[in-house]
Short mmCIF file of C-alpha atoms in Angstrom, two decimals:
data_model
loop_
_atom_site.label_atom_id
_atom_site.label_comp_id
_atom_site.label_asym_id
_atom_site.label_seq_id
_atom_site.Cartn_x
_atom_site.Cartn_y
_atom_site.Cartn_z
CA ASP A 1 -0.24 0.03 0.23
CA GLN A 2 1.02 3.66 -0.94
CA GLN A 3 1.39 5.59 1.65
CA VAL A 4 2.82 8.81 0.18
CA LYS A 5 1.71 9.48 -3.83
CA GLN A 6 2.56 11.83 -6.49
CA ASN A 7 0.32 10.44 -9.32
CA SER A 8 1.50 12.93 -12.04
CA PRO A 9 5.08 11.04 -13.15
CA SER A 10 6.18 14.45 -15.07
CA LEU A 11 5.50 17.88 -15.45
CA SER A 12 7.00 20.26 -18.05
CA VAL A 13 6.97 24.18 -17.69
CA GLN A 14 8.18 27.16 -19.18
CA GLU A 15 11.15 28.73 -18.03
CA GLY A 16 9.43 32.23 -15.51
CA ARG A 17 6.86 30.78 -14.74
CA ILE A 18 5.25 28.92 -11.72
CA SER A 19 5.95 25.18 -11.31
CA ILE A 20 3.07 23.18 -8.74
CA LEU A 21 4.09 19.40 -7.99
CA ASN A 22 1.22 17.41 -5.94
CA CYS A 23 1.63 14.52 -3.40
CA ASP A 24 -0.75 12.94 -1.11
CA TYR A 25 -0.62 10.81 1.81
CA THR A 26 -3.09 8.25 3.36
CA ASN A 27 -1.05 8.11 7.23
CA SER A 28 -2.50 11.00 9.08
CA MET A 29 -0.06 10.28 11.55
CA PHE A 30 2.65 11.58 9.63
CA ASP A 31 4.42 14.41 11.36
CA TYR A 32 6.91 16.04 8.91
CA PHE A 33 7.19 16.46 5.49
CA LEU A 34 9.92 17.03 3.03
CA TRP A 35 10.69 17.89 -0.42
CA TYR A 36 13.02 16.80 -2.20
CA LYS A 37 15.28 16.92 -5.78
CA LYS A 38 17.23 14.11 -7.18
CA TYR A 39 19.79 14.38 -9.90
CA PRO A 40 20.51 10.88 -12.13
CA ALA A 41 22.66 9.14 -10.73
CA GLU A 42 23.31 10.87 -7.86
CA GLY A 43 21.77 11.30 -3.91
CA PRO A 44 18.56 13.13 -2.59
CA THR A 45 19.39 16.90 -2.08
CA PHE A 46 16.92 17.83 0.61
CA LEU A 47 15.21 21.16 -0.60
CA ILE A 48 11.85 22.61 2.08
CA SER A 49 9.37 20.68 5.50
CA ILE A 50 6.72 21.48 6.58
CA SER A 51 5.11 20.26 10.34
CA SER A 52 1.95 19.18 10.14
CA ILE A 53 1.09 21.75 12.57
CA LYS A 54 1.76 24.76 10.18
CA ASP A 55 0.25 25.18 6.33
CA LYS A 56 2.77 27.03 4.82
CA ASN A 57 6.53 27.32 4.80
CA GLU A 58 8.68 29.48 2.23
CA ASP A 59 12.24 29.43 1.10
CA GLY A 60 12.88 31.45 -0.95
CA ARG A 61 11.62 30.52 -4.88
CA PHE A 62 10.34 27.60 -3.27
CA THR A 63 6.69 27.30 -1.49
CA VAL A 64 5.59 23.68 0.77
CA PHE A 65 1.34 24.24 1.49
CA LEU A 66 -0.36 21.51 3.01
CA ASN A 67 -3.94 20.58 3.61
CA LYS A 68 -4.53 18.23 6.00
CA SER A 69 -8.10 17.82 5.77
CA ALA A 70 -7.31 16.79 2.40
CA LYS A 71 -4.15 14.77 3.49
CA HIS A 72 -2.59 16.67 0.25
CA LEU A 73 0.59 18.77 -0.03
CA SER A 74 1.92 20.82 -2.91
CA LEU A 75 5.36 22.16 -3.69
CA HIS A 76 5.46 25.92 -5.59
CA ILE A 77 8.56 26.87 -7.62
CA VAL A 78 8.19 30.17 -8.69
CA PRO A 79 10.27 31.26 -11.04
CA SER A 80 11.06 28.31 -12.40
CA GLN A 81 14.23 28.10 -13.93
CA PRO A 82 16.49 25.72 -16.03
CA GLY A 83 18.26 24.13 -13.27
CA ASP A 84 15.00 22.90 -11.42
CA SER A 85 14.70 20.04 -13.62
CA ALA A 86 15.81 17.22 -12.09
CA VAL A 87 13.30 14.26 -10.52
CA TYR A 88 11.33 15.57 -6.99
CA PHE A 89 10.10 13.54 -4.45
CA CYS A 90 7.81 13.91 -1.68
CA ALA A 91 8.56 12.57 1.26
CA ALA A 92 6.19 12.31 5.12
CA LYS A 93 8.30 11.20 8.38
CA ALA A 94 7.12 7.84 9.70
CA PRO A 95 5.78 8.75 13.17
CA TYR A 96 6.47 7.09 16.37
CA ASN A 97 10.40 7.14 17.51
CA THR A 98 11.92 7.02 13.57
CA ASP A 99 13.59 9.13 11.57
CA LYS A 100 12.20 6.37 8.69
CA LEU A 101 11.19 8.23 5.56
CA ILE A 102 8.73 7.09 3.54
CA PHE A 103 8.73 8.75 -0.10
CA GLY A 104 6.83 9.10 -3.31
CA THR A 105 7.41 7.62 -6.56
CA GLY A 106 8.47 10.84 -7.79
CA THR A 107 7.37 13.86 -10.93
CA ARG A 108 9.92 14.80 -12.91
CA LEU A 109 10.04 17.96 -13.66
CA GLN A 110 11.62 19.52 -16.97
CA VAL A 111 12.01 23.77 -17.38
CA PHE A 112 12.14 24.88 -20.45
CA PRO A 113 13.13 28.18 -22.80
CA LYS B 1 31.93 19.68 6.84
CA ALA B 2 32.59 16.38 5.21
CA GLY B 3 28.74 14.76 3.55
CA VAL B 4 27.18 11.13 3.20
CA THR B 5 29.93 8.85 1.85
CA GLN B 6 29.09 6.20 0.06
CA THR B 7 31.94 3.36 -1.85
CA PRO B 8 32.03 1.84 -3.47
CA ARG B 9 30.57 4.31 -6.24
CA TYR B 10 29.83 1.49 -8.63
CA LEU B 11 29.73 -2.43 -8.94
CA ILE B 12 29.12 -5.46 -11.20
CA LYS B 13 28.40 -8.79 -9.51
CA THR B 14 27.06 -11.64 -10.66
CA ARG B 15 23.80 -13.69 -9.46
CA GLY B 16 23.97 -15.71 -6.78
CA GLN B 17 26.87 -14.16 -5.56
CA GLN B 18 27.14 -11.28 -2.24
CA VAL B 19 28.13 -8.02 -1.99
CA THR B 20 28.99 -4.96 0.88
CA LEU B 21 28.17 -1.25 0.93
CA SER B 22 29.94 0.94 2.90
CA CYS B 23 27.77 4.71 4.53
CA SER B 24 30.33 6.88 7.02
CA PRO B 25 27.41 9.28 7.31
CA ILE B 26 27.81 12.95 8.57
CA SER B 27 30.50 13.83 11.38
CA GLY B 28 28.24 13.39 14.80
CA HIS B 29 24.87 12.16 12.91
CA ARG B 30 24.19 8.43 14.83
CA SER B 31 21.11 7.94 12.74
CA VAL B 32 22.17 5.89 10.18
CA SER B 33 18.81 4.52 6.53
CA TRP B 34 19.29 2.54 4.26
CA TYR B 35 17.36 2.74 0.78
CA GLN B 36 16.57 1.08 -2.31
CA GLN B 37 15.41 3.10 -5.52
CA THR B 38 14.53 1.41 -8.44
CA PRO B 39 13.67 2.64 -11.69
CA GLY B 40 10.10 3.20 -12.05
CA GLN B 41 10.45 3.03 -8.01
CA GLY B 42 10.45 5.92 -5.22
CA LEU B 43 12.99 5.53 -2.88
CA GLN B 44 11.74 2.11 -0.70
CA PHE B 45 13.79 1.83 2.97
CA LEU B 46 15.82 -1.15 4.01
CA PHE B 47 16.23 -0.37 7.10
CA GLU B 48 17.45 2.34 10.07
CA TYR B 49 20.00 2.14 12.78
CA PHE B 50 20.53 3.70 15.70
CA SER B 51 23.58 3.41 17.70
CA GLU B 52 25.07 0.19 17.03
CA THR B 53 20.82 -1.18 17.07
CA GLN B 54 18.88 -1.38 14.35
CA ARG B 55 15.55 0.49 15.36
CA ASN B 56 13.38 -0.31 12.16
CA LYS B 57 13.31 -2.21 9.08
CA GLY B 58 11.76 -3.04 5.70
CA ASN B 59 9.69 -4.81 3.79
CA PHE B 60 12.74 -6.63 1.81
CA PRO B 61 14.07 -10.36 2.19
CA GLY B 62 16.53 -11.85 4.91
CA ARG B 63 19.12 -12.08 2.23
CA PHE B 64 19.24 -8.39 2.93
CA SER B 65 21.40 -7.49 6.17
CA GLY B 66 22.94 -4.60 7.94
CA ARG B 67 24.63 -2.82 10.82
CA GLN B 68 26.35 0.21 12.55
CA PHE B 69 29.93 0.96 13.89
CA SER B 70 30.51 1.89 17.08
CA ASN B 71 31.64 5.20 14.92
CA SER B 72 28.27 5.52 13.03
CA ARG B 73 29.77 4.58 9.93
CA SER B 74 27.03 0.78 8.51
CA GLU B 75 27.20 -1.50 5.94
CA MET B 76 24.91 -3.19 4.54
CA ASN B 77 25.21 -6.36 3.00
CA VAL B 78 23.58 -8.40 0.34
CA SER B 79 23.67 -12.22 -0.54
CA THR B 80 22.41 -14.64 -3.04
CA LEU B 81 22.11 -11.40 -5.43
CA GLU B 82 19.60 -12.16 -7.70
CA LEU B 83 18.51 -9.69 -11.00
CA GLY B 84 16.22 -7.66 -9.28
CA ASP B 85 18.68 -6.42 -6.60
CA SER B 86 19.95 -3.85 -9.54
CA ALA B 87 19.34 -1.00 -8.14
CA LEU B 88 21.18 2.75 -6.40
CA TYR B 89 21.24 1.65 -2.52
CA LEU B 90 21.69 4.93 -1.10
CA CYS B 91 22.04 6.24 2.71
CA ALA B 92 21.38 8.70 4.13
CA SER B 93 21.92 10.20 7.74
CA SER B 94 20.95 12.27 10.27
CA LEU B 95 20.43 13.15 14.05
CA GLU B 96 18.13 11.43 15.77
CA TYR B 97 14.62 12.14 14.69
CA SER B 98 15.79 15.15 12.83
CA THR B 99 13.22 16.67 9.84
CA GLU B 100 16.20 16.72 7.35
CA ALA B 101 18.23 13.09 6.25
CA PHE B 102 21.47 14.20 4.37
CA PHE B 103 21.74 11.89 1.42
CA GLY B 104 24.87 10.06 0.17
CA GLN B 105 25.49 9.88 -3.86
CA GLY B 106 24.91 6.18 -3.13
CA THR B 107 26.36 3.01 -5.00
CA ARG B 108 24.82 2.00 -8.31
CA LEU B 109 24.58 -2.22 -7.87
CA THR B 110 24.67 -3.55 -11.55
CA VAL B 111 23.28 -7.85 -10.66
CA VAL B 112 24.35 -9.73 -14.27
#
């Protein structure tokens, strides 16, 4: 059972426009959510996180929104740049005394000029 | 501050062999987790170690095992390799119960 889902395998956006990546989860006990960016053959790089007690967190061009009632979060990138082209993974921190992360299957973002 | 170091970066093994992968966490990090990434899949959790104790284990067969040493370095071992074990194996380290995990560059294992 996939507890964290990213239903869009790919997204193509023009440079300068907004990129919106979506993520759904099923377990209401998750207490933190994270977004990672990954290039091929490299490890994921942490982008931004949000606590389950908040509904928005912003860091430069990146903003994450959390809708707990819908069990949905989204990552907004504004403005999008060609260097943002990568695979983006949504992850949820498992509850109960663990550092285990549960990942979605990723969304490949392509930003074109 | 050095990041998470995984060795080797690339490995080619034959079916039936065994393999050991190594992970050196960021200095001061005592929590180490391992993940497997296969094409089209997200990162699948393998196991988590803290202070030399396995704290969590993912849904993988017993051929996958790991351990952590007193200096927090960790190894994972896969015995009797199968073609389906070909994947990118990633190690992440963090401060305990941190909201951020730092990943190494991974070990690309190819089983032929």
